[in-house]
PDB file of C-alpha atoms in Angstrom:
ATOM      1  CA  MET Y   1     -24.023  -0.714 -23.464  1.00  0.00           C
ATOM      2  CA  THR Y   2     -22.771   0.843 -20.240  1.00  0.00           C
ATOM      3  CA  GLU Y   3     -24.693  -1.725 -18.211  1.00  0.00           C
ATOM      4  CA  ILE Y   4     -23.033  -4.584 -20.116  1.00  0.00           C
ATOM      5  CA  ILE Y   5     -19.537  -3.147 -19.692  1.00  0.00           C
ATOM      6  CA  LEU Y   6     -20.127  -2.463 -15.998  1.00  0.00           C
ATOM      7  CA  SER Y   7     -21.423  -6.017 -15.504  1.00  0.00           C
ATOM      8  CA  LEU Y   8     -18.321  -7.428 -17.199  1.00  0.00           C
ATOM      9  CA  VAL Y   9     -16.051  -5.265 -15.059  1.00  0.00           C
ATOM     10  CA  ILE Y  10     -17.804  -6.356 -11.866  1.00  0.00           C
ATOM     11  CA  LEU Y  11     -17.748 -10.025 -12.904  1.00  0.00           C
ATOM     12  CA  SER Y  12     -14.043  -9.812 -13.751  1.00  0.00           C
ATOM     13  CA  HIS Y  13     -13.448  -8.072 -10.437  1.00  0.00           C
ATOM     14  CA  PHE Y  14     -15.141 -10.925  -8.576  1.00  0.00           C
ATOM     15  CA  ILE Y  15     -13.293 -13.651 -10.507  1.00  0.00           C
ATOM     16  CA  LEU Y  16      -9.910 -11.978  -9.962  1.00  0.00           C
ATOM     17  CA  GLN Y  17     -10.434 -12.146  -6.202  1.00  0.00           C
ATOM     18  CA  ILE Y  18     -11.832 -15.672  -5.853  1.00  0.00           C
ATOM     19  CA  TYR Y  19      -9.755 -17.372  -8.559  1.00  0.00           C
ATOM     20  CA  PRO Y  20      -6.621 -17.912  -6.422  1.00  0.00           C
ATOM     21  CA  ARG Y  21      -8.689 -19.371  -3.565  1.00  0.00           C
ATOM     22  CA  ILE Y  22     -10.478 -21.896  -5.780  1.00  0.00           C
ATOM     23  CA  PHE Y  23      -7.214 -23.551  -6.811  1.00  0.00           C
ATOM     24  CA  SER Y  24      -5.282 -22.839  -3.630  1.00  0.00           C
ATOM     25  CA  PRO Y  25      -7.792 -22.957  -0.749  1.00  0.00           C
ATOM     26  CA  GLN Y  26      -5.619 -21.466   1.993  1.00  0.00           C
ATOM     27  CA  ASN Y  27      -7.665 -19.924   4.746  1.00  0.00           C
ATOM     28  CA  GLY Y  28      -5.590 -17.077   6.123  1.00  0.00           C
ATOM     29  CA  ILE Y  29      -4.541 -16.660   9.731  1.00  0.00           C
ATOM     30  CA  ASP Y  30      -7.684 -14.934  11.000  1.00  0.00           C
ATOM     31  CA  LEU Y  31     -10.366 -17.141   9.494  1.00  0.00           C
ATOM     32  CA  TYR Y  32     -10.874 -19.469  12.442  1.00  0.00           C
ATOM     33  CA  ARG Y  33     -11.041 -16.598  14.884  1.00  0.00           C
ATOM     34  CA  TRP Y  34     -13.829 -14.931  12.875  1.00  0.00           C
ATOM     35  CA  LEU Y  35     -15.676 -18.244  12.555  1.00  0.00           C
ATOM     36  CA  LYS Y  36     -15.435 -18.824  16.298  1.00  0.00           C
ATOM     37  CA  TYR Y  37     -16.699 -15.316  17.058  1.00  0.00           C
ATOM     38  CA  SER Y  38     -19.619 -15.739  14.670  1.00  0.00           C
ATOM     39  CA  ARG Y  39     -20.550 -19.095  16.242  1.00  0.00           C
ATOM     40  CA  GLU Y  40     -20.488 -17.536  19.693  1.00  0.00           C
ATOM     41  CA  ILE Y  41     -22.758 -14.698  18.569  1.00  0.00           C
ATOM     42  CA  ARG Y  42     -25.122 -17.084  16.778  1.00  0.00           C
ATOM     43  CA  SER Y  43     -25.379 -19.420  19.758  1.00  0.00           C
ATOM     44  CA  ASN Y  44     -25.939 -16.418  22.032  1.00  0.00           C
ATOM     45  CA  ARG Y  45     -28.993 -15.337  19.995  1.00  0.00           C
ATOM     46  CA  PHE Y  46     -27.055 -12.534  18.293  1.00  0.00           C
ATOM     47  CA  LYS Y  47     -26.013 -10.939  21.551  1.00  0.00           C
ATOM     48  CA  LEU Y  48     -22.346 -10.063  21.878  1.00  0.00           C
ATOM     49  CA  PRO Y  49     -20.506 -12.306  24.361  1.00  0.00           C
ATOM     50  CA  LYS Y  50     -18.702 -10.710  27.272  1.00  0.00           C
ATOM     51  CA  TYR Y  51     -15.763 -13.071  26.909  1.00  0.00           C
ATOM     52  CA  ILE Y  52     -14.443 -15.446  24.252  1.00  0.00           C
ATOM     53  CA  ASP Y  53     -13.072 -18.712  25.634  1.00  0.00           C
ATOM     54  CA  LYS Y  54      -9.937 -20.579  24.454  1.00  0.00           C
ATOM     55  CA  TYR Y  55      -7.548 -17.650  24.884  1.00  0.00           C
ATOM     56  CA  ILE Y  56      -4.512 -17.678  27.174  1.00  0.00           C
ATOM     57  CA  ILE Y  57      -5.366 -14.249  28.593  1.00  0.00           C
ATOM     58  CA  LYS Y  58      -8.997 -13.716  29.490  1.00  0.00           C
ATOM     59  CA  ALA Y  59     -10.119 -10.319  28.204  1.00  0.00           C
ATOM     60  CA  ARG Y  60     -13.474  -8.754  27.512  1.00  0.00           C
ATOM     61  CA  PHE Y  61     -14.821  -9.025  23.984  1.00  0.00           C
ATOM     62  CA  SER Y  62     -14.348  -5.569  22.496  1.00  0.00           C
ATOM     63  CA  TYR Y  63     -14.142  -5.936  18.709  1.00  0.00           C
ATOM     64  CA  PRO Y  64     -16.534  -3.817  16.562  1.00  0.00           C
ATOM     65  CA  PRO Y  65     -19.492  -6.152  16.031  1.00  0.00           C
ATOM     66  CA  THR Y  66     -20.962  -5.383  12.594  1.00  0.00           C
ATOM     67  CA  PHE Y  67     -18.798  -7.774  10.564  1.00  0.00           C
ATOM     68  CA  LEU Y  68     -19.191 -10.601  13.067  1.00  0.00           C
ATOM     69  CA  ILE Y  69     -22.963 -10.196  13.292  1.00  0.00           C
ATOM     70  CA  LEU Y  70     -23.151 -10.367   9.487  1.00  0.00           C
ATOM     71  CA  LEU Y  71     -21.122 -13.581   9.546  1.00  0.00           C
ATOM     72  CA  ALA Y  72     -23.391 -15.010  12.227  1.00  0.00           C
ATOM     73  CA  LEU Y  73     -26.324 -14.733   9.817  1.00  0.00           C
ATOM     74  CA  PHE Y  74     -24.808 -17.522   7.719  1.00  0.00           C
ATOM     75  CA  PRO Y  75     -24.580 -21.213   8.723  1.00  0.00           C
ATOM     76  CA  SER Y  76     -21.165 -22.417   9.888  1.00  0.00           C
ATOM     77  CA  ASN Y  77     -20.973 -25.023   7.108  1.00  0.00           C
ATOM     78  CA  PHE Y  78     -21.475 -22.351   4.477  1.00  0.00           C
ATOM     79  CA  LEU Y  79     -18.784 -20.103   5.974  1.00  0.00           C
ATOM     80  CA  GLU Y  80     -16.297 -22.953   6.244  1.00  0.00           C
ATOM     81  CA  LYS Y  81     -16.731 -23.843   2.555  1.00  0.00           C
ATOM     82  CA  PHE Y  82     -17.373 -20.473   0.924  1.00  0.00           C
ATOM     83  CA  ASN Y  83     -15.835 -17.896   3.266  1.00  0.00           C
ATOM     84  CA  TYR Y  84     -13.623 -16.642   0.433  1.00  0.00           C
ATOM     85  CA  ILE Y  85     -16.577 -15.005  -1.353  1.00  0.00           C
ATOM     86  CA  MET Y  86     -17.485 -12.686   1.548  1.00  0.00           C
ATOM     87  CA  SER Y  87     -14.709 -10.103   1.194  1.00  0.00           C
ATOM     88  CA  PRO Y  88     -15.071  -9.929  -2.614  1.00  0.00           C
ATOM     89  CA  LEU Y  89     -18.784  -9.201  -2.169  1.00  0.00           C
ATOM     90  CA  PHE Y  90     -17.994  -6.183   0.030  1.00  0.00           C
ATOM     91  CA  SER Y  91     -15.467  -5.077  -2.573  1.00  0.00           C
ATOM     92  CA  ILE Y  92     -18.053  -5.381  -5.362  1.00  0.00           C
ATOM     93  CA  ILE Y  93     -20.493  -3.220  -3.392  1.00  0.00           C
ATOM     94  CA  GLU Y  94     -17.754  -0.621  -2.992  1.00  0.00           C
ATOM     95  CA  ASN Y  95     -17.003  -0.752  -6.703  1.00  0.00           C
ATOM     96  CA  LEU Y  96     -20.669  -0.214  -7.606  1.00  0.00           C
ATOM     97  CA  ILE Y  97     -20.907   2.728  -5.208  1.00  0.00           C
ATOM     98  CA  LEU Y  98     -17.737   4.098  -6.807  1.00  0.00           C
ATOM     99  CA  PHE Y  99     -19.353   3.945 -10.226  1.00  0.00           C
ATOM    100  CA  PHE Y 100     -22.464   5.833  -9.129  1.00  0.00           C
ATOM    101  CA  ILE Y 101     -20.640   8.498  -7.117  1.00  0.00           C
ATOM    102  CA  VAL Y 102     -18.158   9.179  -9.946  1.00  0.00           C
ATOM    103  CA  PHE Y 103     -21.025   9.372 -12.411  1.00  0.00           C
ATOM    104  CA  TYR Y 104     -22.859  11.747 -10.061  1.00  0.00           C
ATOM    105  CA  ILE Y 105     -19.838  14.048  -9.871  1.00  0.00           C
ATOM    106  CA  THR Y 106     -18.627  13.873 -13.501  1.00  0.00           C
ATOM    107  CA  ASN Y 107     -21.783  12.899 -15.407  1.00  0.00           C
ATOM    108  CA  SER Y 108     -19.499  10.738 -17.542  1.00  0.00           C
ATOM    109  CA  GLU Y 109     -20.092   7.023 -18.038  1.00  0.00           C
ATOM    110  CA  THR Y 110     -16.615   6.605 -19.508  1.00  0.00           C
ATOM    111  CA  ILE Y 111     -14.851   8.082 -16.476  1.00  0.00           C
ATOM    112  CA  SER Y 112     -17.097   6.078 -14.138  1.00  0.00           C
ATOM    113  CA  ILE Y 113     -16.297   2.802 -15.913  1.00  0.00           C
ATOM    114  CA  LEU Y 114     -12.594   3.661 -15.985  1.00  0.00           C
ATOM    115  CA  SER Y 115     -12.697   4.297 -12.221  1.00  0.00           C
ATOM    116  CA  CYS Y 116     -14.210   0.847 -11.667  1.00  0.00           C
ATOM    117  CA  ILE Y 117     -11.581  -0.804 -13.869  1.00  0.00           C
ATOM    118  CA  ILE Y 118      -8.743   0.899 -11.982  1.00  0.00           C
ATOM    119  CA  TYR Y 119     -10.247  -0.120  -8.650  1.00  0.00           C
ATOM    120  CA  SER Y 120     -10.841  -3.707  -9.830  1.00  0.00           C
ATOM    121  CA  SER Y 121      -7.297  -4.154 -11.086  1.00  0.00           C
ATOM    122  CA  THR Y 122      -5.488  -2.669  -8.085  1.00  0.00           C
ATOM    123  CA  PRO Y 123      -3.252  -5.473  -6.742  1.00  0.00           C
ATOM    124  CA  ALA Y 124      -3.660  -4.422  -3.101  1.00  0.00           C
ATOM    125  CA  ASN Y 125      -7.427  -4.800  -3.335  1.00  0.00           C
ATOM    126  CA  ILE Y 126      -7.196  -8.187  -5.019  1.00  0.00           C
ATOM    127  CA  ILE Y 127      -4.769  -9.574  -2.430  1.00  0.00           C
ATOM    128  CA  GLU Y 128      -6.639  -8.090   0.543  1.00  0.00           C
ATOM    129  CA  ASN Y 129      -9.974  -9.541  -0.524  1.00  0.00           C
ATOM    130  CA  MET Y 130      -8.733 -13.059  -1.162  1.00  0.00           C
ATOM    131  CA  PHE Y 131      -9.271 -13.957   2.498  1.00  0.00           C
ATOM    132  CA  LEU Y 132     -12.099 -13.506   4.947  1.00  0.00           C
ATOM    133  CA  GLY Y 133     -11.343 -10.471   7.080  1.00  0.00           C
ATOM    134  CA  THR Y 134     -12.714  -7.254   8.505  1.00  0.00           C
ATOM    135  CA  ARG Y 135     -10.723  -4.865   6.329  1.00  0.00           C
ATOM    136  CA  SER Y 136     -12.937  -5.191   3.250  1.00  0.00           C
ATOM    137  CA  LEU Y 137     -16.051  -4.137   5.147  1.00  0.00           C
ATOM    138  CA  GLY Y 138     -14.027  -1.522   7.017  1.00  0.00           C
ATOM    139  CA  GLN Y 139     -12.779  -0.081   3.737  1.00  0.00           C
ATOM    140  CA  LEU Y 140     -16.330  -0.029   2.359  1.00  0.00           C
ATOM    141  CA  CYS Y 141     -17.621   1.854   5.408  1.00  0.00           C
ATOM    142  CA  TYR Y 142     -14.719   4.313   5.297  1.00  0.00           C
ATOM    143  CA  PHE Y 143     -15.483   4.945   1.634  1.00  0.00           C
ATOM    144  CA  ILE Y 144     -19.109   5.681   2.559  1.00  0.00           C
ATOM    145  CA  TYR Y 145     -17.755   8.086   5.173  1.00  0.00           C
ATOM    146  CA  LEU Y 146     -15.661   9.864   2.511  1.00  0.00           C
ATOM    147  CA  ILE Y 147     -18.746  10.186   0.313  1.00  0.00           C
ATOM    148  CA  SER Y 148     -20.643  11.717   3.226  1.00  0.00           C
ATOM    149  CA  LEU Y 149     -17.796  14.237   3.608  1.00  0.00           C
ATOM    150  CA  TYR Y 150     -18.228  15.218  -0.013  1.00  0.00           C
ATOM    151  CA  PHE Y 151     -21.971  15.704   0.335  1.00  0.00           C
ATOM    152  CA  TYR Y 152     -21.587  17.664   3.561  1.00  0.00           C
ATOM    153  CA  ILE Y 153     -18.834  19.961   2.278  1.00  0.00           C
ATOM    154  CA  PHE Y 154     -19.821  20.478  -1.350  1.00  0.00           C
ATOM    155  CA  GLU Y 155     -23.538  19.689  -1.450  1.00  0.00           C
ATOM    156  CA  GLU Y 156     -24.361  21.195   1.972  1.00  0.00           C
ATOM    157  CA  TYR Y 157     -26.125  18.117   3.271  1.00  0.00           C
ATOM    158  CA  SER Y 158     -27.134  17.872   6.918  1.00  0.00           C
ATOM    159  CA  LEU Y 159     -24.592  17.112   9.633  1.00  0.00           C
ATOM    160  CA  TYR Y 160     -26.567  13.943  10.345  1.00  0.00           C
ATOM    161  CA  ILE Y 161     -25.097  12.295   7.265  1.00  0.00           C
ATOM    162  CA  LEU Y 162     -21.663  12.639   8.882  1.00  0.00           C
ATOM    163  CA  VAL Y 163     -22.937  11.295  12.204  1.00  0.00           C
ATOM    164  CA  PHE Y 164     -24.379   8.253  10.446  1.00  0.00           C
ATOM    165  CA  SER Y 165     -21.226   7.497   8.437  1.00  0.00           C
ATOM    166  CA  ASN Y 166     -18.985   8.029  11.480  1.00  0.00           C
ATOM    167  CA  SER Y 167     -21.158   5.615  13.455  1.00  0.00           C
ATOM    168  CA  LEU Y 168     -20.986   3.060  10.668  1.00  0.00           C
ATOM    169  CA  VAL Y 169     -17.195   3.050  10.743  1.00  0.00           C
ATOM    170  CA  LEU Y 170     -17.053   2.983  14.558  1.00  0.00           C
ATOM    171  CA  VAL Y 171     -19.062  -0.248  14.792  1.00  0.00           C
ATOM    172  CA  THR Y 172     -17.202  -1.928  11.930  1.00  0.00           C
ATOM    173  CA  HIS Y 173     -13.411  -1.648  11.982  1.00  0.00           C
ATOM    174  CA  ARG Y 174     -10.769  -0.353  14.371  1.00  0.00           C
ATOM    175  CA  MET Y 175      -8.148   0.724  11.853  1.00  0.00           C
ATOM    176  CA  SER Y 176     -10.755   2.526   9.734  1.00  0.00           C
ATOM    177  CA  THR Y 177     -11.893   4.280  12.912  1.00  0.00           C
ATOM    178  CA  GLN Y 178      -8.353   5.550  13.518  1.00  0.00           C
ATOM    179  CA  LEU Y 179      -8.107   6.744   9.935  1.00  0.00           C
ATOM    180  CA  MET Y 180     -11.491   8.454  10.220  1.00  0.00           C
ATOM    181  CA  LEU Y 181     -10.406  10.202  13.422  1.00  0.00           C
ATOM    182  CA  PHE Y 182      -7.304  11.689  11.781  1.00  0.00           C
ATOM    183  CA  THR Y 183      -9.319  12.616   8.684  1.00  0.00           C
ATOM    184  CA  ASN Y 184     -11.879  14.485  10.796  1.00  0.00           C
ATOM    185  CA  ILE Y 185      -9.162  16.342  12.682  1.00  0.00           C
ATOM    186  CA  PHE Y 186      -7.294  17.244   9.498  1.00  0.00           C
ATOM    187  CA  ILE Y 187     -10.406  18.536   7.700  1.00  0.00           C
ATOM    188  CA  SER Y 188     -11.553  20.437  10.795  1.00  0.00           C
ATOM    189  CA  ILE Y 189      -8.212  22.255  10.875  1.00  0.00           C
ATOM    190  CA  CYS Y 190      -8.148  22.910   7.121  1.00  0.00           C
ATOM    191  CA  LEU Y 191     -11.722  24.200   6.945  1.00  0.00           C
ATOM    192  CA  LEU Y 192     -11.808  25.750  10.434  1.00  0.00           C
ATOM    193  CA  ASP Y 193     -15.004  23.800  11.090  1.00  0.00           C
ATOM    194  CA  LEU Y 194     -15.459  21.900  14.355  1.00  0.00           C
ATOM    195  CA  ASN Y 195     -18.556  20.137  13.064  1.00  0.00           C
ATOM    196  CA  PHE Y 196     -16.382  17.274  11.841  1.00  0.00           C
ATOM    197  CA  ILE Y 197     -15.136  16.660  15.395  1.00  0.00           C
ATOM    198  CA  PHE Y 198     -18.619  17.227  16.782  1.00  0.00           C
ATOM    199  CA  SER Y 199     -20.099  14.681  14.371  1.00  0.00           C
ATOM    200  CA  MET Y 200     -17.649  12.044  15.580  1.00  0.00           C
ATOM    201  CA  ILE Y 201     -18.454  12.761  19.225  1.00  0.00           C
ATOM    202  CA  LEU Y 202     -22.148  12.350  18.439  1.00  0.00           C
ATOM    203  CA  ALA Y 203     -21.346   9.149  16.546  1.00  0.00           C
ATOM    204  CA  VAL Y 204     -19.507   7.726  19.563  1.00  0.00           C
ATOM    205  CA  ILE Y 205     -22.505   8.475  21.799  1.00  0.00           C
ATOM    206  CA  PHE Y 206     -24.890   7.002  19.233  1.00  0.00           C
ATOM    207  CA  SER Y 207     -22.741   3.860  18.787  1.00  0.00           C
ATOM    208  CA  ILE Y 208     -22.704   3.213  22.513  1.00  0.00           C
ATOM    209  CA  PHE Y 209     -26.500   2.934  22.532  1.00  0.00           C
ATOM    210  CA  ILE Y 210     -26.721   0.701  19.448  1.00  0.00           C
TER     211      ILE Y 210
END
């Protein structure tokens, strides 16, 4: 029964996010930039370009690459027609992870399902995921980082789990990286544990060599 309810919640979650775009196919202001970046990466054999043409000011390409590399895996025609399903897919993955982590902590299917329903019906999430953008993936990676914090602090997992999750955020989204930085500093001060800062330093070094 839980599987059926969870499936219905996830399906409703997906429909809520794509429904407005089906009947009002507006693309959002950043879509064409992401499509251009993904084409450049695809045509460059999945190597990041040093510069992106067509800008007034010529500046080095410096955006975290994970989202753009994922986009580059799909044909341009597909992205132009169905780009609105990408962000909802990231959101669905986050919702499924939410279910499992809440169930792991509470051992309650009811609370886990309720958590998914609350997440699915949050207006900010629905609006944010209507358009193709980096925030959905960034939010997913930051959520994974928060889960790694839980396992490190309360389950005494290895520091490497923090290094991995920090690295994941660093190569995905700038704003999530800023939020992660302040979170690490805050927790380090509260718990008097410099490992949170140390894990981010290691993550920066690791990300440079990726």
